[in-house]
XYZ file of C-alpha atoms in Angstrom:
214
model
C 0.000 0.000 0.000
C 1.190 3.546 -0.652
C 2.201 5.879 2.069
C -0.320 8.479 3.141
C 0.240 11.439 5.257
C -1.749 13.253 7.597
C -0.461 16.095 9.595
C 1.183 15.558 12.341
C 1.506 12.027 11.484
C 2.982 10.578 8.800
C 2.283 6.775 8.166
C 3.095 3.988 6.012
C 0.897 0.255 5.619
C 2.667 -3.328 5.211
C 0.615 -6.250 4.439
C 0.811 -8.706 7.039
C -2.021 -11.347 5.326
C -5.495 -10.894 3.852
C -6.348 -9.286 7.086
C -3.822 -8.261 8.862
C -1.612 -5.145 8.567
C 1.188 -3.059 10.348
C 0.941 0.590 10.339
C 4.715 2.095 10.687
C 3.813 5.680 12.517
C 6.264 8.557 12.283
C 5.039 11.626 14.618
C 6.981 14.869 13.323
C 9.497 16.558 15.760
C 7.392 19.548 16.384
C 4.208 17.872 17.342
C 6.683 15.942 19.699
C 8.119 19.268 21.211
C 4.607 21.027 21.579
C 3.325 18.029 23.810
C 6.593 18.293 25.825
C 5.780 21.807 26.533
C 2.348 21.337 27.247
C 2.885 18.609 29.996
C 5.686 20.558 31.415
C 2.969 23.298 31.518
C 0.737 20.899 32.904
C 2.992 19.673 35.976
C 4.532 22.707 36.611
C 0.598 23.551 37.934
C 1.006 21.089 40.555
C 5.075 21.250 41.361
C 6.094 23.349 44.279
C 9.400 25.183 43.730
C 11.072 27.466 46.328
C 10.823 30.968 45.032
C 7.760 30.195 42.749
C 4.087 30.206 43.964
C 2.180 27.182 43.412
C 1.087 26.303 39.767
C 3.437 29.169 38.217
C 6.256 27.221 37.095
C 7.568 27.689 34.284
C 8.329 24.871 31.681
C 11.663 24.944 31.540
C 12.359 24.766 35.308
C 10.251 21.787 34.946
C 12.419 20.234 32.671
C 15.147 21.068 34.427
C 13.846 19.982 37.731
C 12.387 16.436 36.637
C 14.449 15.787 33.575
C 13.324 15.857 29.679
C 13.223 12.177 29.777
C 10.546 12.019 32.916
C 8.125 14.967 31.161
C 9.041 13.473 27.479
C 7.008 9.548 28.684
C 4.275 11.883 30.337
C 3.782 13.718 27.378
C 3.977 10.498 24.749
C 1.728 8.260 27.480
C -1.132 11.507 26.976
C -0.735 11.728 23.341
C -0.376 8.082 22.261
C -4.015 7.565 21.851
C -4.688 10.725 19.739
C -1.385 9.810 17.660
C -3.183 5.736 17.397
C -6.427 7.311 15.563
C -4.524 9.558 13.632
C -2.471 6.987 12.364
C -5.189 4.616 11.699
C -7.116 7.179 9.369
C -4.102 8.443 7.873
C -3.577 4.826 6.833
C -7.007 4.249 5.612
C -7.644 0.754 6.795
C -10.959 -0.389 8.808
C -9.482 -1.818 11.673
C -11.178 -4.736 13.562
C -10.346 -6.144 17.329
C -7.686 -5.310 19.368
C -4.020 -3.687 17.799
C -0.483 -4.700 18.954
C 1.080 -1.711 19.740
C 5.250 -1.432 19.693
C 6.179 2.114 20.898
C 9.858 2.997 19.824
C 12.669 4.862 21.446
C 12.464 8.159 23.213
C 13.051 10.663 20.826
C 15.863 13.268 21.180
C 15.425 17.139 20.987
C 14.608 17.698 17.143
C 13.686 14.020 16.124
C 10.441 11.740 15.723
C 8.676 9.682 17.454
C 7.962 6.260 15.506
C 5.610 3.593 16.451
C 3.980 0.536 15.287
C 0.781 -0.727 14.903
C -0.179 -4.664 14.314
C -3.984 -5.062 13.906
C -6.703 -6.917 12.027
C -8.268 -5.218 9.168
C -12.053 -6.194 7.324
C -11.129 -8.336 4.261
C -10.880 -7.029 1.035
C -14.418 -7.952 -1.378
C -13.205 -8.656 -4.764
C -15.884 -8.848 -7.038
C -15.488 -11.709 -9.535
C -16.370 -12.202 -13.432
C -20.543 -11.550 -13.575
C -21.032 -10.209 -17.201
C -22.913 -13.076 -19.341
C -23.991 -15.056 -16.815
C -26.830 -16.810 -17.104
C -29.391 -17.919 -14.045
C -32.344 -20.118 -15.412
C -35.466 -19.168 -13.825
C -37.607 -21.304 -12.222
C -41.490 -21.860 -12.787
C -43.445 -22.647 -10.307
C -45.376 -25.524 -10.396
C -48.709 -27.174 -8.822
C -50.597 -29.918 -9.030
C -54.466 -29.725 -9.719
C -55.337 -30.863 -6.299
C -53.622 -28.150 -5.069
C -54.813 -25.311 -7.048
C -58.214 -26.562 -5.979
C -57.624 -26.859 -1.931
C -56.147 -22.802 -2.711
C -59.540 -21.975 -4.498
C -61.339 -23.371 -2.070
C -59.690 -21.872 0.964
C -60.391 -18.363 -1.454
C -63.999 -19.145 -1.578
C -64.131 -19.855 2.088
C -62.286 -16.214 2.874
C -64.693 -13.985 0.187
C -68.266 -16.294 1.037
C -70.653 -14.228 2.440
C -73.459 -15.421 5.072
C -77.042 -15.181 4.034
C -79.939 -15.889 6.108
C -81.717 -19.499 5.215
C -85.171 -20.841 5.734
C -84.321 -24.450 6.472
C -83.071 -26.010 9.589
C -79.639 -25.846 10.351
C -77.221 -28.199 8.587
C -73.369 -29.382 8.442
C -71.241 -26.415 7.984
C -73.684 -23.960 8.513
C -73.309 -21.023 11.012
C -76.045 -20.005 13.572
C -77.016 -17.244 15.820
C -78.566 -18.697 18.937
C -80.183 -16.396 21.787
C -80.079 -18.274 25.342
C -80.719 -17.451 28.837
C -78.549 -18.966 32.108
C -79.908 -20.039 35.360
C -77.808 -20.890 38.161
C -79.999 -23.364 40.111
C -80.644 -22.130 43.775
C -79.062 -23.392 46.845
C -80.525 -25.518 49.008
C -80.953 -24.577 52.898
C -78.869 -26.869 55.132
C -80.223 -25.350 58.241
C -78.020 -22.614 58.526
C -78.881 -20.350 61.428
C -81.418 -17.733 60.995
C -80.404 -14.123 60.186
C -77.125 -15.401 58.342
C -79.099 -16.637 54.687
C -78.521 -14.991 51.705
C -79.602 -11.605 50.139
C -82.960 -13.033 49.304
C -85.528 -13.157 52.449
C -81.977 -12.316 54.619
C -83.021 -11.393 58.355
C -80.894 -8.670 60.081
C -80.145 -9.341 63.979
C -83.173 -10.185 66.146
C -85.218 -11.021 63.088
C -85.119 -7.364 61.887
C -85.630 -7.217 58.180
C -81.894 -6.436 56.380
C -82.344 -3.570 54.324
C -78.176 -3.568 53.632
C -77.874 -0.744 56.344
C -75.513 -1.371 59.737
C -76.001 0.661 62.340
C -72.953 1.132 65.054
């Protein structure tokens, strides 16, 4: 694949397999540098120095103080990430699972930071020779029993009920109208004042008219 390039990263793409690539990362000098400064800028906010107030440190007694080396890994370990997607679309590859990443040296003052990335990639569709082919089509076929079950399941679906003056037969449908009785209860010499709704006596044979009194 060729190389691509996309500001501040600069990447090239190896073929590992059908799906499987490296991605060779180059991040330029100054994009290096500015995240130096910034995360010196960043810890000097929290590093106490005699004869400067809390958080106004200046970068380069920072660097001084912890060492380029110590601000350099703070400032790749907060812009690796950024650097990984950049790299990824500068290559132009849809990526799939988890990458393999290999992280170089330390750059010096004035060089690059290079990186590697080993990941899966969605295989490549190729599609093959389709011009003049020929796919017979197929006819659909049924046998007479079967178109007549289908007609008559049609006929059953459109039919339309009409009242008859005959007695009912096989396969006809009927309205019927019909009342319910629940046959009543028999006494079992229950005590008095404790039967049901009907004739039901209230205590000392007063007539219950569904009203308690307290």
């Amino acid at each position: 694949m060729p190389a691509s390039a996309l500001a501040p990263v600069q990447t090239s793409v190896q073929e590992l397999g059908p799906a499987r690539v490296r991605v060779q990362a180059r991040v330029s000098p100054e994009e290096v540098d500015a995240k130096l400064q910034a995360a010196a800028r960043r810890l000097g906010r929290e590093l106490k120095l005699p004869g400067f107030r809390k958080g106004k440190v200046p970068a380069p007694m920072v660097l001084q103080r912890l060492g380029r080396d110590a601000v350099l890994d703070d400032a790749v370990r907060d812009g690796l990430s950024g650097w990984y997607v950049e790299a990824i679309h500068a290559a132009g590859v849809a990526t799939v699972g988890d990458p393999k990443l290999d992280l170089g040296e330390l750059p010096g003052p004035g060089e690059e930071l290079s990186f590697t990335i080993e990941i899966s990639v969605l295989p490549k569709a190729e599609l093959g020779p389709y011009r003049g082919l020929e796919v017979p089509r197929r006819e659909a076929a049924a046998s007479e029993q079967q178109i007549d079950a289908e007609v008559e399941v049609m006929r059953e679906r459109l039919a339309r009920l009409e009242t008859a003056d005959r007695p009912a037969g096989q396969g006809d449908f009927v309205v019927i109208d019909y009342v319910g009785r629940l046959p009543r209860a028999p006494d079992h010499g229950g005590a008095e004042g404790a039967r049901g709704p009907e004739g039901a006596r209230g205590p000392e044979g007063a007539p219950n008219d569904g009203r308690h009194s307290s």
